[in-house]
PDB file of C-alpha atoms in Angstrom:
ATOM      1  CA  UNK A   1      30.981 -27.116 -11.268  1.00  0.00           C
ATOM      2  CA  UNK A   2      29.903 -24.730 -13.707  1.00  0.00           C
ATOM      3  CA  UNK A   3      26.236 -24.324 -12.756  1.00  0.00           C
ATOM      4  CA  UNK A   4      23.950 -21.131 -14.145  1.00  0.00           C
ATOM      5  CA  UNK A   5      21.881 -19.803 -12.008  1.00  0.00           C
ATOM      6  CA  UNK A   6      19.344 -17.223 -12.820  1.00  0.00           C
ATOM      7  CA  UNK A   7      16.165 -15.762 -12.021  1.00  0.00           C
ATOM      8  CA  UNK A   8      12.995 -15.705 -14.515  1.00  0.00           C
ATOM      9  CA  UNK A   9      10.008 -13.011 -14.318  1.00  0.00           C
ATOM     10  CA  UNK A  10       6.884 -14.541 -16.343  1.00  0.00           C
ATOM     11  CA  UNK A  11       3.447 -16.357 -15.748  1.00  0.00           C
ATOM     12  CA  UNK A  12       2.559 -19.667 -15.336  1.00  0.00           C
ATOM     13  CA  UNK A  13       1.659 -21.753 -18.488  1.00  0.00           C
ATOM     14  CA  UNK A  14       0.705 -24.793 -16.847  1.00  0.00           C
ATOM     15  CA  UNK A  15      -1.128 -26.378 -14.073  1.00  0.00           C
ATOM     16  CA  UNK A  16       1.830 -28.018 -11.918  1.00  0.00           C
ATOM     17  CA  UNK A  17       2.086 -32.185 -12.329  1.00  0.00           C
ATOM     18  CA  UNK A  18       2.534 -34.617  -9.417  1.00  0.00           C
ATOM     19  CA  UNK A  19       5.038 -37.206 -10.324  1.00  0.00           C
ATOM     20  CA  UNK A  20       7.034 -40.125  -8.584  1.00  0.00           C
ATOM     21  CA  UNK A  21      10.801 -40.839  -9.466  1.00  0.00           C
ATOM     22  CA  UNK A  22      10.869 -44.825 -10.108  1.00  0.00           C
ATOM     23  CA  UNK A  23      14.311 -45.217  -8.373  1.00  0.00           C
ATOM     24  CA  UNK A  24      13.354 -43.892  -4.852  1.00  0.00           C
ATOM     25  CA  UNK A  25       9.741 -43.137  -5.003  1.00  0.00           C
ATOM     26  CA  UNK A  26      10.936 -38.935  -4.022  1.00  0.00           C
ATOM     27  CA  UNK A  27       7.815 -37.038  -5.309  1.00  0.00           C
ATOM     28  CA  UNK A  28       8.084 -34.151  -7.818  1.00  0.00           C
ATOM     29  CA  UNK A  29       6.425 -31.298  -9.139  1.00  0.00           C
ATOM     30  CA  UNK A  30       6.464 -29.735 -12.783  1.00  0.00           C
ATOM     31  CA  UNK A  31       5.765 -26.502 -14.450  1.00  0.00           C
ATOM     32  CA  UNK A  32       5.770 -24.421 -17.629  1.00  0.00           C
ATOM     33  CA  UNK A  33       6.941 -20.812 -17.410  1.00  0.00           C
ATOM     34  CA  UNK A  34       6.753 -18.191 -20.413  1.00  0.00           C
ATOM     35  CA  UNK A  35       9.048 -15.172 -19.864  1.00  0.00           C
ATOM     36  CA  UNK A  36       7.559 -12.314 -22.313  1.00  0.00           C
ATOM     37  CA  UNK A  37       9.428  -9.240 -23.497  1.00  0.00           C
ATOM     38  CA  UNK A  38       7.511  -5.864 -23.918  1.00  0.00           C
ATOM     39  CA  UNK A  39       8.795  -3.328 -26.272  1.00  0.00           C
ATOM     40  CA  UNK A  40       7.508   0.088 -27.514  1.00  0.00           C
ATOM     41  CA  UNK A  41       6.816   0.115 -31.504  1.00  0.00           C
ATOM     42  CA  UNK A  42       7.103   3.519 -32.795  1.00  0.00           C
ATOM     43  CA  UNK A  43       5.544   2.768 -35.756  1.00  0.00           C
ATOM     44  CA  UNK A  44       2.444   1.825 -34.153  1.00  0.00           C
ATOM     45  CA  UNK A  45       2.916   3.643 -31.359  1.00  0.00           C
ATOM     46  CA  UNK A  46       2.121   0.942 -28.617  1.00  0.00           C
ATOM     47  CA  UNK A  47       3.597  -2.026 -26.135  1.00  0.00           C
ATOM     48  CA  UNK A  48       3.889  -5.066 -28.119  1.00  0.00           C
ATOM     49  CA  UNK A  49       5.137  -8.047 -27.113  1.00  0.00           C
ATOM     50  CA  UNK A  50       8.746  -9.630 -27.830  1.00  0.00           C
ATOM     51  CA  UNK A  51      10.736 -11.864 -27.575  1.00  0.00           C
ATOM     52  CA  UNK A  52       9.891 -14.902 -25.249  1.00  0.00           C
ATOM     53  CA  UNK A  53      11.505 -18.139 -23.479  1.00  0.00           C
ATOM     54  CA  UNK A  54       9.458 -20.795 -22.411  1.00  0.00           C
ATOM     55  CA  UNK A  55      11.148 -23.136 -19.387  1.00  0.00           C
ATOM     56  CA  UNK A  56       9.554 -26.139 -17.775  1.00  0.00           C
ATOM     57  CA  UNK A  57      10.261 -25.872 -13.910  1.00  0.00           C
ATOM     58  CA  UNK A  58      10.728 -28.400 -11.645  1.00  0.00           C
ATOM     59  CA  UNK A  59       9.834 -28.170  -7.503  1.00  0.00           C
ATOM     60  CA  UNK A  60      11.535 -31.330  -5.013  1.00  0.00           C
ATOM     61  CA  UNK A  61      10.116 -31.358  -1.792  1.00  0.00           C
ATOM     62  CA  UNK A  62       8.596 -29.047   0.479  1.00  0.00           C
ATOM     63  CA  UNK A  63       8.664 -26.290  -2.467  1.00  0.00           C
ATOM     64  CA  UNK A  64       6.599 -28.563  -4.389  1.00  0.00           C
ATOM     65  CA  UNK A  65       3.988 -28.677  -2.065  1.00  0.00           C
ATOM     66  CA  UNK A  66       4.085 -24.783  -1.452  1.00  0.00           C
ATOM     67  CA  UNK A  67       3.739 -24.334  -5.510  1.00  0.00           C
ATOM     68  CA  UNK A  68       1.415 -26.776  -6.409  1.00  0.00           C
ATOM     69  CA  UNK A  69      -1.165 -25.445  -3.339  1.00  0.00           C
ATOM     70  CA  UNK A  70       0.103 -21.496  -4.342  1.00  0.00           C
ATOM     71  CA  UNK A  71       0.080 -21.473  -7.881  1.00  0.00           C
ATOM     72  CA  UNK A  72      -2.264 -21.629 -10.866  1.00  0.00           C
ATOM     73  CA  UNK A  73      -2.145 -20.809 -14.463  1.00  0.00           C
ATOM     74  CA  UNK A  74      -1.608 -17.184 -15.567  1.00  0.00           C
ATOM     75  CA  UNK A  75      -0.353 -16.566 -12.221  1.00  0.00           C
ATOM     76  CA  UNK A  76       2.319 -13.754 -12.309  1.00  0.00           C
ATOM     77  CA  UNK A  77       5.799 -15.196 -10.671  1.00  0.00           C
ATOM     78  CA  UNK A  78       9.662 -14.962  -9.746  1.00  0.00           C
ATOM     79  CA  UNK A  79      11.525 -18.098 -10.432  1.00  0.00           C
ATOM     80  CA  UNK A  80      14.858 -18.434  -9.135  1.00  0.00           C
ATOM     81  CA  UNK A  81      16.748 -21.744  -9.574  1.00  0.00           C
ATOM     82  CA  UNK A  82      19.882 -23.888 -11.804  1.00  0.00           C
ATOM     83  CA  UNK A  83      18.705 -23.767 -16.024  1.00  0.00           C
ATOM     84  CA  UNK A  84      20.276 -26.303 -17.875  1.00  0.00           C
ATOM     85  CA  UNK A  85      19.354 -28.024 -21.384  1.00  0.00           C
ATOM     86  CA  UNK A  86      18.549 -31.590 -22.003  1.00  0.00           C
ATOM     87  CA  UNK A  87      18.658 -33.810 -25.081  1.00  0.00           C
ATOM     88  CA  UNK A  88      16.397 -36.709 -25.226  1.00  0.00           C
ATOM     89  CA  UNK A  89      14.786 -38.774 -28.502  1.00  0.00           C
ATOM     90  CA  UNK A  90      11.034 -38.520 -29.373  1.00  0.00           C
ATOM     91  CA  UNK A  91       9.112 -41.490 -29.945  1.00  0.00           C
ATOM     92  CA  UNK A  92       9.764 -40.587 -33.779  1.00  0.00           C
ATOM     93  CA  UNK A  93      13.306 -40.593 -33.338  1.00  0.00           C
ATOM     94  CA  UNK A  94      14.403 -37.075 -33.854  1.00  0.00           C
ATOM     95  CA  UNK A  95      16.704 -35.528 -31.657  1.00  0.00           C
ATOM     96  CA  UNK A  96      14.826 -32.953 -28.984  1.00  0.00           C
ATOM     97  CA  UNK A  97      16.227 -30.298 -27.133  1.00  0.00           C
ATOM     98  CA  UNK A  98      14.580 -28.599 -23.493  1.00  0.00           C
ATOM     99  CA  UNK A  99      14.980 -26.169 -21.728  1.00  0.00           C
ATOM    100  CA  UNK A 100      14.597 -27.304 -17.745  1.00  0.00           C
ATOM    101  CA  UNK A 101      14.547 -25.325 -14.487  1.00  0.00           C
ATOM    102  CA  UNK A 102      15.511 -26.331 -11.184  1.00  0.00           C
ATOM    103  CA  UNK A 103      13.806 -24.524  -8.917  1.00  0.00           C
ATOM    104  CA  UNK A 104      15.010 -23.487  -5.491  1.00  0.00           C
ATOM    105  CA  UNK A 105      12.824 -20.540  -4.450  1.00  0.00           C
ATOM    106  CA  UNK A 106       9.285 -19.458  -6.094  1.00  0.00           C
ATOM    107  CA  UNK A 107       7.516 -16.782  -5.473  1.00  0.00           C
ATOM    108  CA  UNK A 108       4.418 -14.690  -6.789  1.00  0.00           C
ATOM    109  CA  UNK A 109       5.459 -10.934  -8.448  1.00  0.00           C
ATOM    110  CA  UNK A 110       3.834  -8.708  -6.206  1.00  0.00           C
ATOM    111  CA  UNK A 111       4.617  -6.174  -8.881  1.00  0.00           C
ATOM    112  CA  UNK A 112       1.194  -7.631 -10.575  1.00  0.00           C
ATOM    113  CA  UNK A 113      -1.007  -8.311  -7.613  1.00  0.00           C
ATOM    114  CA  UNK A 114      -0.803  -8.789  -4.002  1.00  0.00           C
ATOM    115  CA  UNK A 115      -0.609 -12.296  -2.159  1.00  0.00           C
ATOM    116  CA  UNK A 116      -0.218 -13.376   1.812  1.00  0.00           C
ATOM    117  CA  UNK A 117       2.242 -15.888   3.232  1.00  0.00           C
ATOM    118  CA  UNK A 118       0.930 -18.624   5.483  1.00  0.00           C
ATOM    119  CA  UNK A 119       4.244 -20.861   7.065  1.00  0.00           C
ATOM    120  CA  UNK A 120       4.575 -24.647   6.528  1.00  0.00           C
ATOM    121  CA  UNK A 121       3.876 -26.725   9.946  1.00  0.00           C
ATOM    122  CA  UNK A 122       6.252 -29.082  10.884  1.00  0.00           C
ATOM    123  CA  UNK A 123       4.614 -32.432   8.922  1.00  0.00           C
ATOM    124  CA  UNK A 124       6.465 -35.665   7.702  1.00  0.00           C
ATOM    125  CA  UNK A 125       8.831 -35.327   4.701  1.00  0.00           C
ATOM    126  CA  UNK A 126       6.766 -35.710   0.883  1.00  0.00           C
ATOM    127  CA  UNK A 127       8.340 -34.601  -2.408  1.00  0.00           C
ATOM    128  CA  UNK A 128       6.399 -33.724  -6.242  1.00  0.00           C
ATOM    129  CA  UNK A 129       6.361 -33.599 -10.857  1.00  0.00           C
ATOM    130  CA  UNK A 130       5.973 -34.054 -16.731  1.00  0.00           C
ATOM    131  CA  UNK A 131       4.827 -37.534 -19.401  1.00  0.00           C
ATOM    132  CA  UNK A 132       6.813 -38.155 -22.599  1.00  0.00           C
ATOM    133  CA  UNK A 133       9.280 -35.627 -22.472  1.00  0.00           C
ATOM    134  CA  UNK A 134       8.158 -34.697 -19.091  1.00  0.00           C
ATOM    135  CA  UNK A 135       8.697 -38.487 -17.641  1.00  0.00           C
ATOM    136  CA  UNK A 136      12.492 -38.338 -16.979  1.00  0.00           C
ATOM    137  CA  UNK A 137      13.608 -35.497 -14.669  1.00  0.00           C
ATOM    138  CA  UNK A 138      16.779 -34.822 -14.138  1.00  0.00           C
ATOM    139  CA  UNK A 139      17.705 -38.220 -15.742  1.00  0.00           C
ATOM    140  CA  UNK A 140      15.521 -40.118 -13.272  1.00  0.00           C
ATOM    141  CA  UNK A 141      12.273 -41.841 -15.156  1.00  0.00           C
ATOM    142  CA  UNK A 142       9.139 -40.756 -13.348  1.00  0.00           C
ATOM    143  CA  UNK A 143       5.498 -41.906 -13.639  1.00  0.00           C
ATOM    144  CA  UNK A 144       2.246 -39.697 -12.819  1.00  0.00           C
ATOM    145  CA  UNK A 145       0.670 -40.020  -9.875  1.00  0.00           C
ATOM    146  CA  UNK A 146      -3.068 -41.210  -9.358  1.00  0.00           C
ATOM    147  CA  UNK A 147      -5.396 -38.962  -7.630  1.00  0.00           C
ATOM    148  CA  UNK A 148      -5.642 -40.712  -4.579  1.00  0.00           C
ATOM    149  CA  UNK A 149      -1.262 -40.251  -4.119  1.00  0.00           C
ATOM    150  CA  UNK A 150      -1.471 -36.454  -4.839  1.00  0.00           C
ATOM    151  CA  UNK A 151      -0.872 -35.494  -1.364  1.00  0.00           C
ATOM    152  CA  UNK A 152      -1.605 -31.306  -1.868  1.00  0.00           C
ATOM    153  CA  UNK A 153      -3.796 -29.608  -4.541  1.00  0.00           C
ATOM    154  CA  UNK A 154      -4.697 -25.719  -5.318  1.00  0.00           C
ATOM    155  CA  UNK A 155      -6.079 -24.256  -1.987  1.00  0.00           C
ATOM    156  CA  UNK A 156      -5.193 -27.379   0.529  1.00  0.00           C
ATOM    157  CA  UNK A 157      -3.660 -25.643   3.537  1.00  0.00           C
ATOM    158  CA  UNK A 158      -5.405 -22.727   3.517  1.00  0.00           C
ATOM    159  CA  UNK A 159      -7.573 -20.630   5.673  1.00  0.00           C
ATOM    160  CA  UNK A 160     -11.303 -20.706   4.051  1.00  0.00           C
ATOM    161  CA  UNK A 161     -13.115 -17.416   3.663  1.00  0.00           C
ATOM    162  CA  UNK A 162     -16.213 -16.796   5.509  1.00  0.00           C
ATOM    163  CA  UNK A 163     -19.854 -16.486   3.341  1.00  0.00           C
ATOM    164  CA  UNK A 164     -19.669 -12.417   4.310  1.00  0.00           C
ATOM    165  CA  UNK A 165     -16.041 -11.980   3.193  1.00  0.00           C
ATOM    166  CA  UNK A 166     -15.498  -9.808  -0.337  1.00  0.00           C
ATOM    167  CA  UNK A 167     -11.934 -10.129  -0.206  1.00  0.00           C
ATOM    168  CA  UNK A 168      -9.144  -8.664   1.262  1.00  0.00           C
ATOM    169  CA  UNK A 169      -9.210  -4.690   1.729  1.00  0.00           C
ATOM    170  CA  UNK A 170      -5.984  -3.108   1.389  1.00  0.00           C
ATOM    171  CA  UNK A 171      -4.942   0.454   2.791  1.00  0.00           C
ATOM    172  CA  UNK A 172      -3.641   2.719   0.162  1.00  0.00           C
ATOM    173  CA  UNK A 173      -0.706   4.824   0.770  1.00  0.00           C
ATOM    174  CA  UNK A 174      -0.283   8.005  -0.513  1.00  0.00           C
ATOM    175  CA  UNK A 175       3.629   9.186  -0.259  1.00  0.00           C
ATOM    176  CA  UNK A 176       4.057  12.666   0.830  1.00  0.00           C
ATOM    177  CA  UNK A 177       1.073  12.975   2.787  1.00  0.00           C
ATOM    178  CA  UNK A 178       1.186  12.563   6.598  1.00  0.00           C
ATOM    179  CA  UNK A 179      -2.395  14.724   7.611  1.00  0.00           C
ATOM    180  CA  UNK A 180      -5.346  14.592   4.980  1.00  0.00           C
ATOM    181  CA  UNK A 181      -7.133  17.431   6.962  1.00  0.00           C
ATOM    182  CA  UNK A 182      -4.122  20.136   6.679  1.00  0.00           C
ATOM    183  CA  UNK A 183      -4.768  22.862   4.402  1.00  0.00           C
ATOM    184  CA  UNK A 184      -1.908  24.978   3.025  1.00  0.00           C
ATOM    185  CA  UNK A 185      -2.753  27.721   5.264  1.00  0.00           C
ATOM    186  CA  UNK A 186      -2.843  26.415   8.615  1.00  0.00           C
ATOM    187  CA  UNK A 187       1.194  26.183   8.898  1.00  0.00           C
ATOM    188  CA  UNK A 188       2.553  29.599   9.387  1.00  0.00           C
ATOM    189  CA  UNK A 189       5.238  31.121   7.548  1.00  0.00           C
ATOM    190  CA  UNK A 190       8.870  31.755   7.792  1.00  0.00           C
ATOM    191  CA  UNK A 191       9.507  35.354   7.627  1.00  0.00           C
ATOM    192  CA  UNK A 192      10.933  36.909   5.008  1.00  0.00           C
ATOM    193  CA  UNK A 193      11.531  40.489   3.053  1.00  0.00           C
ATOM    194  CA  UNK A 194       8.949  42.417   3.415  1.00  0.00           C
ATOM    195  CA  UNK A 195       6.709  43.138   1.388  1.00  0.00           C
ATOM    196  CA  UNK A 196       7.844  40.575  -0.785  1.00  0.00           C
ATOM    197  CA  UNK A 197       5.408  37.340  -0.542  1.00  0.00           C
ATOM    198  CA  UNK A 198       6.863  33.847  -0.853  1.00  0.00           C
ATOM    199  CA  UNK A 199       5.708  30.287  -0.295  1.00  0.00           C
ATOM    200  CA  UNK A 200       4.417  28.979   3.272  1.00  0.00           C
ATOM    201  CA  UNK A 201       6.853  26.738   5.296  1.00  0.00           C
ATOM    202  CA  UNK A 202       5.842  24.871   8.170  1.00  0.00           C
ATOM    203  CA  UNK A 203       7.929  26.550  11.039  1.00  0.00           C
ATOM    204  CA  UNK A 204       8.569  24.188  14.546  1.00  0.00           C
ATOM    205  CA  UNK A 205       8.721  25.402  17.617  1.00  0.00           C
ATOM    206  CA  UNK A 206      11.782  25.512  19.440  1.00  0.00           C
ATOM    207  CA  UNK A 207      12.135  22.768  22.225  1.00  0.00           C
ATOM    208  CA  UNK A 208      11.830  23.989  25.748  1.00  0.00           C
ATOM    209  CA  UNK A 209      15.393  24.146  26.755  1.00  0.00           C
ATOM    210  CA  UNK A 210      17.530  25.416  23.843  1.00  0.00           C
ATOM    211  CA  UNK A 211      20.453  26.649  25.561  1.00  0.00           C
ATOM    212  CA  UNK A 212      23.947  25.910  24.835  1.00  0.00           C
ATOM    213  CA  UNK A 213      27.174  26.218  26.678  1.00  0.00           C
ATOM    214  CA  UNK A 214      30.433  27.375  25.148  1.00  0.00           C
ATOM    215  CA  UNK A 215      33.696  26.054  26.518  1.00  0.00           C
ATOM    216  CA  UNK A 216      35.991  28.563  26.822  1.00  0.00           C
ATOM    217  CA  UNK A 217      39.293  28.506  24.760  1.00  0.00           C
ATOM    218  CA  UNK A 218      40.976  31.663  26.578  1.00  0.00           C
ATOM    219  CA  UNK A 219      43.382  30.923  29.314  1.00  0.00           C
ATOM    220  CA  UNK A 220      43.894  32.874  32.183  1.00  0.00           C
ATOM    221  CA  UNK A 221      48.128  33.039  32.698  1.00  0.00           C
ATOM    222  CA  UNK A 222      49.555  30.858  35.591  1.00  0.00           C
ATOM    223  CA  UNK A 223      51.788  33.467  38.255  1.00  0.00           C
ATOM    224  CA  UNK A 224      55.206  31.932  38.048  1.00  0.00           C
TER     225      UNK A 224
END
């Protein structure tokens, strides 16, 4: 009833995991996240880092596949899904405590690089996702899958570049330019005092057909 939902900024810290929920066989895929403050230090006068929360994430379904063909590690993303806490006993006996992510939409930070969306086809339903700690997700005991059951890996699904292709070429924008061969002095300039010089402002010409009609407001008395 009372979920949290939030949204984490950070990079990946792990590969993602295939796994298999024993109960139903619904595959599952798994995650770490680090989310890393940056603050200024006047005494040394630079960025250094700060604080930081570390999350494993979990994918079900079709967003599995998408992350564990999409992502990698260091990979800059947005994370938005339910964060909850679970307490479980190592094998030494001590009491644990983790912090767990359910993902429902992942995304790379375009912020920090620049990416391309290619759509899902319409294919046959196939789920993905930890070991120790990792092996029960969300209170279901999973095992890892083999590599022969991993149905997507890093790159599966995408278009392959050609020999001759560098890379992507991007256009860059420059706001507040519209013409890179104007000069300052080819727009003319509004008049002014004279004698008195001022800056030059690009002046329009007037449409063709300016003309405006007036309704009158006067009324012309009615004989009786």
């Amino acid at each position: 009833m009372f979920e949290t939902n939030l949204v984490v900024v950070g990079n990946v810290l792990t590969a993602p995991e295939w796994r298999r929920t024993t109960t139903d066989n619904t595959l599952v895929a798994n995650f770490r996240i680090a989310s890393t403050a940056r603050r200024f230090d006047r005494e040394t006068n630079r960025w250094i880092d700060g604080n930081s929360l570390r999350v494993r994430v979990t994918a079900w379904r079709r967003l599995a596949e998408g992350v564990a063909s999409s992502i990698a590690v260091g990979d800059p993303i947005v994370v938005y899904g339910r964060i909850y806490t679970r307490d479980w006993v190592d094998d030494d006996n001590n009491n644990r405590v983790s912090y767990e992510m359910e993902a429902f939409a992942i995304g790379h930070d375009l912020a920090r690089g620049r990416s391309r969306f290619y759509r899902n086809k319409p294919a046959a339903n196939s789920t993905i996702e930890s070991p120790d700690a990792d092996a029960v997700i969300r209170g279901e005991t999973t095992v890892a899958l083999d590599d022969e059951e991993i149905p997507v890996g890093l790159g599966d699904g995408l278009p392959e570049p050609s020999p001759a292709d560098d890379g992507p070429t991007f256009l860059e924008v420059v706001a507040g330019i519209t013409d890179e061969t104007a000069e300052a002095g080819d727009a003319p300039e509004a008049p002014g005092t004279p004698g008195t010089p001022g800056p030059a402002v690009p002046v329009s010409a007037p449409p063709a057909d300016t003309r405006r009609t007036r309704r009158a407001t006067r009324r012309e008395p009615v004989a009786a």
